[in-house]
């Protein structure tokens, strides 16, 4: 299911909205955890969601950098506003994974991949997404992770200087998927296990 934004009544950002963004230097100083293998993360999300320009993909990774949940949605034309981006990211996170607000220290990390037109250089729209991601993570009890742009030039982890030419915004998904957390192992013992054991013995 695709989610988007309600159209804005004004095309230009208000002064308050202009403040709801992060400059590259502010983002770099925010101690955002580095991805061990950013290409694996980017390729995995691209293979799962195949984002087109104006599509955002938010993903939650466990401490071993395995994918726990992800969602993609289209950004409708509107002024770039970090508060609006925060709200839609928070709604997506609440839909796909429980919050970690009871934890003293966050253990899961949210990352954002945004596919857009233009080149890989930082824009005010990127700054608004950064602001929104950081705030949404705080409100959902997650660590704020990498912000990644996907353009025709390739992918770029903003604030880190790491990137690559593939995948890019016009490329087909590669036959490559990032690892996912395995499903929980069934618990041994109990009445159900005894019934299964007897059924197997009777064959």
Coordinates of N, CA, C and O in Angstrom, one line a residue, residues 15-172:
X15 N 9.0 30.4 7.2 CA 10.2 30.6 7.9 C 10.4 29.5 9.0 O 11.5 29.0 9.2
X16 N 9.3 29.1 9.6 CA 9.4 28.0 10.6 C 9.8 26.7 10.0 O 10.6 25.9 10.5
X17 N 9.2 26.4 8.8 CA 9.5 25.2 8.1 C 11.0 25.2 7.7 O 11.7 24.1 7.7
X18 N 11.5 26.3 7.3 CA 12.9 26.4 6.9 C 13.8 26.1 8.0 O 15.0 25.6 7.7
X19 N 13.4 26.3 9.2 CA 14.3 25.9 10.4 C 14.2 24.4 10.7 O 15.1 23.9 11.5
X20 N 13.2 23.7 10.2 CA 13.1 22.3 10.4 C 13.9 21.5 9.4 O 13.3 20.6 8.7
X21 N 15.2 21.8 9.3 CA 16.1 21.0 8.5 C 17.4 21.0 9.1 O 17.7 21.8 10.0
X22 N 18.2 20.0 8.7 CA 19.6 19.9 9.2 C 20.6 20.1 8.1 O 20.5 19.5 7.0
X23 N 21.6 20.9 8.3 CA 22.7 21.2 7.4 C 23.6 20.0 7.5 O 23.6 19.2 8.5
X24 N 24.4 19.7 6.4 CA 25.3 18.6 6.4 C 26.2 18.6 7.6 O 26.5 17.5 8.2
X25 N 26.7 19.7 8.0 CA 27.7 19.8 9.1 C 27.0 19.4 10.4 O 27.5 18.7 11.3
X26 N 25.7 19.8 10.6 CA 24.9 19.4 11.8 C 24.7 17.9 11.8 O 24.8 17.3 12.8
X27 N 24.4 17.4 10.6 CA 24.1 15.9 10.5 C 25.4 15.1 10.8 O 25.4 14.2 11.6
X28 N 26.5 15.6 10.3 CA 27.8 14.9 10.5 C 28.2 15.0 12.0 O 28.9 14.1 12.5
X29 N 27.8 16.0 12.7 CA 28.2 16.2 14.1 C 27.2 15.5 15.0 O 27.4 15.5 16.3
X30 N 26.2 14.9 14.5 CA 25.1 14.2 15.3 C 25.4 12.8 15.8 O 24.6 12.1 16.3
X31 N 26.7 12.3 15.4 CA 27.1 11.0 15.8 C 26.1 9.9 15.3 O 25.7 9.0 16.0
X32 N 25.7 10.0 14.0 CA 24.9 9.0 13.4 C 25.8 7.8 13.2 O 26.9 7.8 12.6
X33 N 25.3 6.6 13.6 CA 26.1 5.4 13.5 C 26.3 5.0 12.0 O 25.4 5.1 11.2
X34 N 27.6 4.6 11.7 CA 27.9 4.3 10.4 C 27.4 2.9 10.0 O 27.4 2.0 10.9
X35 N 27.0 2.7 8.8 CA 26.6 1.4 8.3 C 27.9 0.6 8.0 O 28.8 1.1 7.4
X36 N 27.9 -0.7 8.4 CA 29.1 -1.5 8.2 C 29.2 -1.8 6.7 O 30.3 -1.8 6.1
X37 N 28.1 -2.1 6.0 CA 28.1 -2.4 4.6 C 26.9 -1.6 3.9 O 25.9 -2.2 3.7
X38 N 27.1 -0.3 3.7 CA 26.0 0.5 3.1 C 25.5 0.0 1.8 O 24.3 0.0 1.5
X39 N 26.4 -0.6 0.9 CA 25.9 -1.1 -0.4 C 25.0 -2.2 -0.2 O 24.0 -2.4 -0.9
X40 N 25.2 -3.1 0.8 CA 24.3 -4.2 1.0 C 22.9 -3.7 1.5 O 21.9 -4.2 1.0
X41 N 22.9 -2.7 2.3 CA 21.6 -2.1 2.8 C 20.9 -1.5 1.6 O 19.7 -1.7 1.4
X42 N 21.6 -0.6 0.8 CA 21.0 0.0 -0.3 C 20.5 -1.0 -1.4 O 19.4 -0.9 -1.8
X43 N 21.3 -2.0 -1.7 CA 20.9 -3.0 -2.7 C 19.7 -3.8 -2.2 O 18.8 -4.1 -3.0
X44 N 19.7 -4.1 -0.9 CA 18.6 -4.9 -0.4 C 17.3 -4.1 -0.4 O 16.2 -4.6 -0.8
X45 N 17.3 -2.9 0.0 CA 16.1 -2.0 0.0 C 15.7 -1.8 -1.5 O 14.5 -1.7 -1.8
X46 N 16.6 -1.5 -2.4 CA 16.3 -1.3 -3.8 C 15.6 -2.5 -4.4 O 14.6 -2.4 -5.1
X47 N 16.1 -3.7 -4.1 CA 15.6 -5.0 -4.6 C 14.2 -5.2 -4.1 O 13.3 -5.7 -4.8
X48 N 13.9 -4.8 -2.8 CA 12.6 -5.0 -2.2 C 11.5 -4.0 -2.7 O 10.4 -4.4 -2.9
X49 N 11.9 -2.8 -2.8 CA 11.0 -1.7 -3.0 C 11.1 -1.1 -4.4 O 10.1 -0.4 -4.8
X50 N 12.2 -1.3 -5.1 CA 12.4 -0.7 -6.4 C 11.9 0.8 -6.5 O 11.0 1.1 -7.3
X51 N 12.5 1.7 -5.7 CA 11.9 3.0 -5.6 C 12.2 3.8 -6.9 O 13.2 3.7 -7.5
X52 N 11.2 4.6 -7.2 CA 11.2 5.6 -8.3 C 11.4 7.0 -7.7 O 11.2 7.1 -6.5
X53 N 11.8 8.0 -8.5 CA 11.9 9.3 -8.0 C 10.7 9.7 -7.2 O 9.6 9.5 -7.5
X54 N 11.0 10.4 -6.0 CA 10.0 10.9 -5.1 C 9.5 9.8 -4.2 O 8.4 9.9 -3.5
X55 N 10.2 8.6 -4.1 CA 9.8 7.5 -3.2 C 10.8 7.5 -2.1 O 12.0 7.5 -2.3
X56 N 10.3 7.3 -0.9 CA 11.1 7.2 0.3 C 10.9 5.8 0.9 O 9.8 5.2 0.8
X57 N 12.0 5.2 1.3 CA 12.0 3.8 2.0 C 12.6 4.0 3.3 O 13.7 4.4 3.5
X58 N 11.8 3.7 4.4 CA 12.3 3.7 5.7 C 12.4 2.3 6.2 O 11.6 1.4 5.9
X59 N 13.5 2.0 6.8 CA 13.8 0.6 7.2 C 14.4 0.6 8.6 O 15.0 1.5 9.1
X60 N 14.1 -0.5 9.4 CA 14.6 -0.7 10.7 C 15.5 -1.9 10.7 O 15.2 -3.0 10.3
X61 N 16.7 -1.7 11.3 CA 17.8 -2.7 11.3 C 18.0 -3.1 12.8 O 17.9 -2.2 13.7
X62 N 18.3 -4.4 13.0 CA 18.7 -4.8 14.3 C 20.1 -4.5 14.6 O 20.8 -4.0 13.7
X63 N 20.6 -4.8 15.8 CA 22.1 -4.5 16.1 C 23.1 -5.2 15.2 O 24.2 -4.7 15.0
X64 N 22.7 -6.3 14.5 CA 23.5 -7.0 13.6 C 23.3 -6.5 12.2 O 23.8 -7.1 11.2
X65 N 22.6 -5.4 12.0 CA 22.3 -4.7 10.7 C 21.5 -5.6 9.8 O 21.6 -5.6 8.6
X66 N 20.7 -6.5 10.4 CA 19.7 -7.2 9.6 C 18.4 -6.5 9.6 O 18.0 -5.9 10.5
X67 N 17.7 -6.6 8.4 CA 16.5 -5.9 8.2 C 15.4 -6.5 9.1 O 15.1 -7.7 9.0
X68 N 14.7 -5.7 9.9 CA 13.6 -6.2 10.7 C 12.2 -5.8 10.0 O 11.3 -6.5 10.1
X69 N 12.2 -4.6 9.4 CA 10.9 -4.1 8.8 C 11.3 -3.0 7.9 O 12.3 -2.3 8.0
X70 N 10.4 -2.8 6.8 CA 10.6 -1.6 5.9 C 9.3 -1.3 5.3 O 8.4 -2.1 5.2
X71 N 9.2 0.0 4.8 CA 8.0 0.4 4.1 C 8.4 1.5 3.1 O 9.4 2.2 3.4
X72 N 7.7 1.6 2.0 CA 8.0 2.7 1.1 C 6.7 3.5 0.8 O 5.6 2.9 1.0
X73 N 6.9 4.7 0.5 CA 5.7 5.6 0.2 C 6.2 6.7 -0.7 O 7.4 7.0 -0.8
X74 N 5.2 7.3 -1.4 CA 5.5 8.4 -2.4 C 5.3 9.7 -1.7 O 4.3 9.9 -1.1
X75 N 6.3 10.6 -2.0 CA 6.1 12.0 -1.5 C 5.4 12.8 -2.5 O 5.9 13.0 -3.6
X76 N 4.2 13.3 -2.2 CA 3.5 14.1 -3.1 C 4.1 15.5 -3.2 O 4.7 15.9 -2.2
X77 N 3.9 16.2 -4.3 CA 4.4 17.6 -4.4 C 3.9 18.5 -3.2 O 2.7 18.6 -3.0
X78 N 4.8 19.0 -2.5 CA 4.5 19.9 -1.4 C 5.8 20.6 -0.9 O 6.9 20.1 -1.3
X79 N 5.7 21.6 -0.1 CA 6.9 22.2 0.4 C 7.7 21.3 1.3 O 7.1 20.5 2.0
X80 N 9.0 21.3 1.2 CA 9.8 20.4 2.1 C 9.8 20.9 3.5 O 10.2 22.0 3.8
X81 N 9.2 20.1 4.4 CA 9.0 20.5 5.8 C 9.4 19.4 6.7 O 8.7 18.3 6.6
X82 N 10.4 19.5 7.5 CA 10.8 18.5 8.4 C 9.7 18.0 9.3 O 9.7 16.8 9.6
X83 N 8.9 18.9 9.8 CA 7.8 18.4 10.7 C 6.8 17.5 9.9 O 6.4 16.5 10.5
X84 N 6.5 17.8 8.7 CA 5.6 17.0 7.9 C 6.3 15.6 7.6 O 5.7 14.6 7.7
X85 N 7.6 15.7 7.3 CA 8.3 14.4 7.0 C 8.4 13.6 8.3 O 8.2 12.4 8.2
X86 N 8.6 14.2 9.4 CA 8.6 13.5 10.7 C 7.3 12.8 10.9 O 7.3 11.6 11.3
X87 N 6.2 13.4 10.7 CA 4.9 12.8 10.9 C 4.7 11.6 10.1 O 4.2 10.6 10.5
X88 N 5.0 11.7 8.8 CA 4.7 10.6 7.9 C 5.7 9.4 8.2 O 5.3 8.3 8.1
X89 N 7.0 9.7 8.5 CA 7.9 8.7 8.9 C 7.5 8.0 10.2 O 7.5 6.8 10.3
X90 N 7.0 8.8 11.2 CA 6.5 8.2 12.4 C 5.3 7.3 12.2 O 5.2 6.2 12.8
X91 N 4.4 7.7 11.3 CA 3.3 6.9 11.0 C 3.7 5.6 10.4 O 3.1 4.5 10.7
X92 N 4.7 5.6 9.5 CA 5.1 4.4 8.9 C 5.8 3.5 9.9 O 5.6 2.3 9.9
X93 N 6.6 4.0 10.7 CA 7.3 3.2 11.8 C 6.3 2.6 12.7 O 6.4 1.4 13.1
X94 N 5.3 3.3 13.1 CA 4.3 2.7 14.0 C 3.5 1.6 13.3 O 3.0 0.7 14.0
X95 N 3.4 1.7 12.0 CA 2.7 0.7 11.2 C 3.5 -0.6 11.1 O 2.9 -1.7 11.1
X96 N 4.8 -0.5 11.0 CA 5.6 -1.7 10.7 C 6.3 -2.3 11.8 O 6.7 -3.5 11.7
X97 N 6.5 -1.6 13.0 CA 7.3 -2.2 14.0 C 6.9 -1.5 15.4 O 6.6 -0.3 15.4
X98 N 6.9 -2.3 16.5 CA 6.5 -1.7 17.8 C 7.6 -0.7 18.2 O 8.8 -0.9 17.8
X99 N 7.3 0.2 19.1 CA 8.2 1.2 19.5 C 9.2 0.6 20.6 O 8.9 -0.5 21.1
X100 N 10.3 1.2 20.8 CA 11.3 0.8 21.8 C 11.4 1.8 22.9 O 12.5 2.0 23.5
X101 N 10.3 2.5 23.2 CA 10.4 3.7 24.2 C 10.7 3.2 25.6 O 11.2 4.0 26.4
X102 N 10.4 1.9 25.9 CA 10.7 1.4 27.3 C 12.2 1.1 27.5 O 12.6 0.9 28.6
X103 N 12.9 1.0 26.5 CA 14.3 0.8 26.6 C 15.1 2.0 27.0 O 14.8 3.1 26.6
X104 N 16.1 1.8 27.9 CA 16.9 2.9 28.3 C 17.8 3.4 27.2 O 18.0 4.6 27.1
X105 N 18.3 2.5 26.4 CA 19.1 2.8 25.3 C 18.6 2.1 24.0 O 18.3 0.9 24.0
X106 N 18.4 2.9 22.9 CA 17.9 2.2 21.7 C 18.8 1.2 21.2 O 20.0 1.3 21.3
X107 N 18.2 0.1 20.7 CA 19.1 -1.0 20.1 C 18.8 -1.2 18.6 O 19.7 -1.7 17.9
X108 N 17.7 -0.7 18.1 CA 17.4 -0.8 16.7 C 17.6 0.5 16.1 O 17.4 1.6 16.7
X109 N 17.9 0.5 14.8 CA 18.3 1.7 14.1 C 17.4 1.9 12.8 O 17.1 0.9 12.1
X110 N 16.9 3.1 12.6 CA 16.1 3.4 11.4 C 17.0 4.1 10.4 O 17.7 5.0 10.8
X111 N 16.9 3.7 9.2 CA 17.6 4.4 8.1 C 16.6 4.8 7.0 O 15.5 4.2 7.0
X112 N 16.9 5.8 6.3 CA 16.0 6.3 5.3 C 16.7 6.4 3.9 O 17.8 7.0 3.8
X113 N 16.1 5.8 2.9 CA 16.6 5.9 1.5 C 15.6 6.7 0.8 O 14.4 6.4 0.8
X114 N 16.0 7.8 0.1 CA 15.1 8.6 -0.6 C 15.6 8.7 -2.1 O 16.7 9.1 -2.3
X115 N 14.7 8.3 -3.0 CA 15.0 8.4 -4.4 C 14.5 9.7 -5.0 O 13.3 10.0 -4.8
X116 N 15.3 10.4 -5.6 CA 14.9 11.7 -6.1 C 15.6 12.1 -7.4 O 16.6 11.5 -7.8
X117 N 15.1 13.1 -8.0 CA 15.8 13.7 -9.2 C 17.0 14.5 -8.8 O 17.2 14.8 -7.6
X118 N 17.8 14.9 -9.8 CA 18.9 15.8 -9.4 C 20.2 15.0 -9.2 O 20.2 13.8 -9.4
X119 N 21.2 15.6 -8.7 CA 22.5 14.9 -8.4 C 22.5 14.6 -6.9 O 21.6 14.8 -6.2
X120 N 23.7 14.1 -6.5 CA 23.8 13.6 -5.1 C 24.1 14.7 -4.1 O 24.2 14.5 -2.9
X121 N 24.3 16.0 -4.6 CA 24.6 17.1 -3.6 C 23.4 17.3 -2.7 O 22.3 17.2 -3.1
X122 N 23.7 17.8 -1.5 CA 22.7 18.0 -0.5 C 21.8 19.1 -0.9 O 22.2 20.1 -1.6
X123 N 20.5 19.0 -0.6 CA 19.5 20.0 -0.9 C 18.7 20.3 0.4 O 18.8 19.5 1.4
X124 N 17.9 21.3 0.4 CA 17.1 21.6 1.6 C 16.1 20.5 1.8 O 15.7 20.3 2.9
X125 N 15.6 19.9 0.7 CA 14.7 18.8 0.9 C 15.4 17.7 1.7 O 14.8 17.1 2.6
X126 N 16.7 17.4 1.4 CA 17.4 16.4 2.1 C 17.5 16.8 3.6 O 17.4 16.0 4.5
X127 N 17.8 18.1 3.8 CA 17.9 18.6 5.2 C 16.6 18.4 6.0 O 16.6 18.1 7.2
X128 N 15.4 18.5 5.3 CA 14.2 18.3 6.0 C 13.9 16.9 6.3 O 13.4 16.5 7.3
X129 N 14.3 16.0 5.4 CA 14.2 14.5 5.6 C 15.1 14.1 6.8 O 14.7 13.3 7.6
X130 N 16.3 14.7 6.9 CA 17.2 14.4 8.0 C 16.6 14.8 9.3 O 16.6 14.1 10.3
X131 N 16.0 16.0 9.3 CA 15.3 16.5 10.6 C 14.2 15.6 10.9 O 14.0 15.2 12.1
X132 N 13.4 15.2 9.9 CA 12.2 14.4 10.2 C 12.6 13.0 10.7 O 12.0 12.5 11.6
X133 N 13.7 12.4 10.1 CA 14.1 11.1 10.5 C 14.6 11.1 11.9 O 14.3 10.3 12.7
X134 N 15.4 12.1 12.2 CA 16.0 12.2 13.6 C 14.9 12.3 14.6 O 14.9 11.6 15.7
X135 N 13.9 13.2 14.4 CA 12.8 13.4 15.3 C 11.9 12.2 15.4 O 11.4 11.8 16.5
X136 N 11.6 11.5 14.3 CA 10.7 10.3 14.3 C 11.4 9.2 15.1 O 10.7 8.5 15.8
X137 N 12.7 9.1 14.9 CA 13.4 8.0 15.7 C 13.3 8.3 17.2 O 13.1 7.4 18.0
X138 N 13.5 9.5 17.6 CA 13.4 9.9 19.0 C 12.0 9.5 19.6 O 11.9 8.9 20.7
X139 N 11.0 9.8 18.8 CA 9.6 9.6 19.3 C 9.2 8.1 19.2 O 8.3 7.7 19.9
X140 N 10.0 7.3 18.5 CA 9.7 5.9 18.4 C 10.7 5.0 19.2 O 10.6 3.8 19.1
X141 N 11.6 5.6 19.8 CA 12.6 4.9 20.6 C 13.7 4.2 19.8 O 14.2 3.1 20.2
X142 N 14.0 4.7 18.7 CA 15.0 4.1 17.8 C 16.3 5.0 17.7 O 16.2 6.2 17.9
X143 N 17.4 4.4 17.3 CA 18.5 5.1 16.9 C 18.3 5.7 15.6 O 17.8 5.1 14.7
X144 N 18.8 7.0 15.4 CA 18.7 7.6 14.1 C 19.9 7.1 13.2 O 21.0 7.3 13.6
X145 N 19.6 6.5 12.1 CA 20.6 5.9 11.3 C 20.9 6.8 10.0 O 20.5 8.0 10.0
X146 N 21.4 6.2 9.0 CA 21.9 6.9 7.8 C 20.7 7.4 7.0 O 19.6 6.8 7.0
X147 N 21.0 8.5 6.3 CA 20.1 9.1 5.3 C 20.8 8.9 4.0 O 22.0 9.4 3.8
X148 N 20.2 8.2 3.1 CA 20.8 7.8 1.8 C 19.9 8.4 0.6 O 18.7 8.2 0.6
X149 N 20.6 9.0 -0.3 CA 19.9 9.5 -1.5 C 20.2 8.5 -2.7 O 21.3 7.9 -2.8
X150 N 19.2 8.3 -3.5 CA 19.3 7.5 -4.7 C 18.9 8.4 -5.9 O 17.8 8.8 -6.0
X151 N 19.9 8.7 -6.8 CA 19.7 9.5 -7.9 C 20.2 8.8 -9.2 O 20.6 7.6 -9.1
X152 N 20.1 9.4 -10.3 CA 20.7 8.8 -11.5 C 22.2 8.6 -11.5 O 22.7 7.8 -12.2
X153 N 22.8 9.4 -10.6 CA 24.3 9.2 -10.4 C 24.6 8.0 -9.6 O 25.8 7.6 -9.5
X154 N 23.7 7.5 -8.8 CA 23.9 6.3 -7.9 C 23.4 6.6 -6.6 O 22.4 7.4 -6.4
X155 N 24.0 6.0 -5.5 CA 23.5 6.2 -4.2 C 24.6 6.9 -3.4 O 25.8 6.8 -3.7
X156 N 24.2 7.7 -2.4 CA 25.1 8.4 -1.5 C 24.6 8.5 -0.1 O 23.5 8.8 0.1
X157 N 25.5 8.1 0.8 CA 25.2 8.2 2.3 C 25.6 9.6 2.7 O 26.8 9.9 2.8
X158 N 24.7 10.5 2.8 CA 25.0 11.9 3.1 C 25.7 12.1 4.5 O 25.2 11.4 5.4
X159 N 26.7 12.9 4.5 CA 27.4 13.1 5.8 C 28.5 12.2 6.0 O 29.3 12.4 6.9
X160 N 28.7 11.1 5.1 CA 29.7 10.2 5.3 C 30.7 10.2 4.1 O 31.8 9.7 4.2
X161 N 30.2 10.6 2.9 CA 31.1 10.6 1.7 C 31.2 9.2 1.1 O 32.0 9.0 0.2
X162 N 30.3 8.3 1.5 CA 30.3 7.0 0.9 C 29.2 6.8 -0.1 O 28.1 7.3 0.1
X163 N 29.5 6.2 -1.2 CA 28.4 6.0 -2.2 C 28.9 5.1 -3.3 O 30.0 4.5 -3.2
X164 N 28.1 4.9 -4.3 CA 28.4 4.0 -5.4 C 27.5 4.3 -6.6 O 26.5 5.0 -6.5
X165 N 27.8 3.7 -7.8 CA 27.1 4.0 -9.0 C 25.9 3.1 -9.2 O 24.9 3.5 -9.9
X166 N 25.9 1.9 -8.5 CA 24.8 1.0 -8.6 C 24.4 0.5 -7.2 O 25.3 0.3 -6.4
X167 N 23.1 0.4 -7.0 CA 22.0 0.8 -7.9 C 21.8 2.3 -8.0 O 22.3 3.1 -7.2
X168 N 21.0 2.7 -9.0 CA 20.7 4.1 -9.2 C 19.2 4.2 -9.4 O 18.5 3.2 -9.5
X169 N 18.7 5.4 -9.6 CA 17.3 5.6 -9.6 C 16.6 5.0 -10.9 O 15.4 4.8 -10.9
X170 N 17.4 4.7 -11.9 CA 16.8 4.1 -13.1 C 17.2 2.7 -13.3 O 16.9 2.1 -14.3
X171 N 17.9 2.1 -12.4 CA 18.4 0.7 -12.6 C 17.4 -0.3 -12.1 O 16.5 0.0 -11.3
X172 N 17.5 -1.5 -12.7 CA 16.6 -2.6 -12.3 C 17.2 -3.2 -11.0 O 18.4 -3.1 -10.8

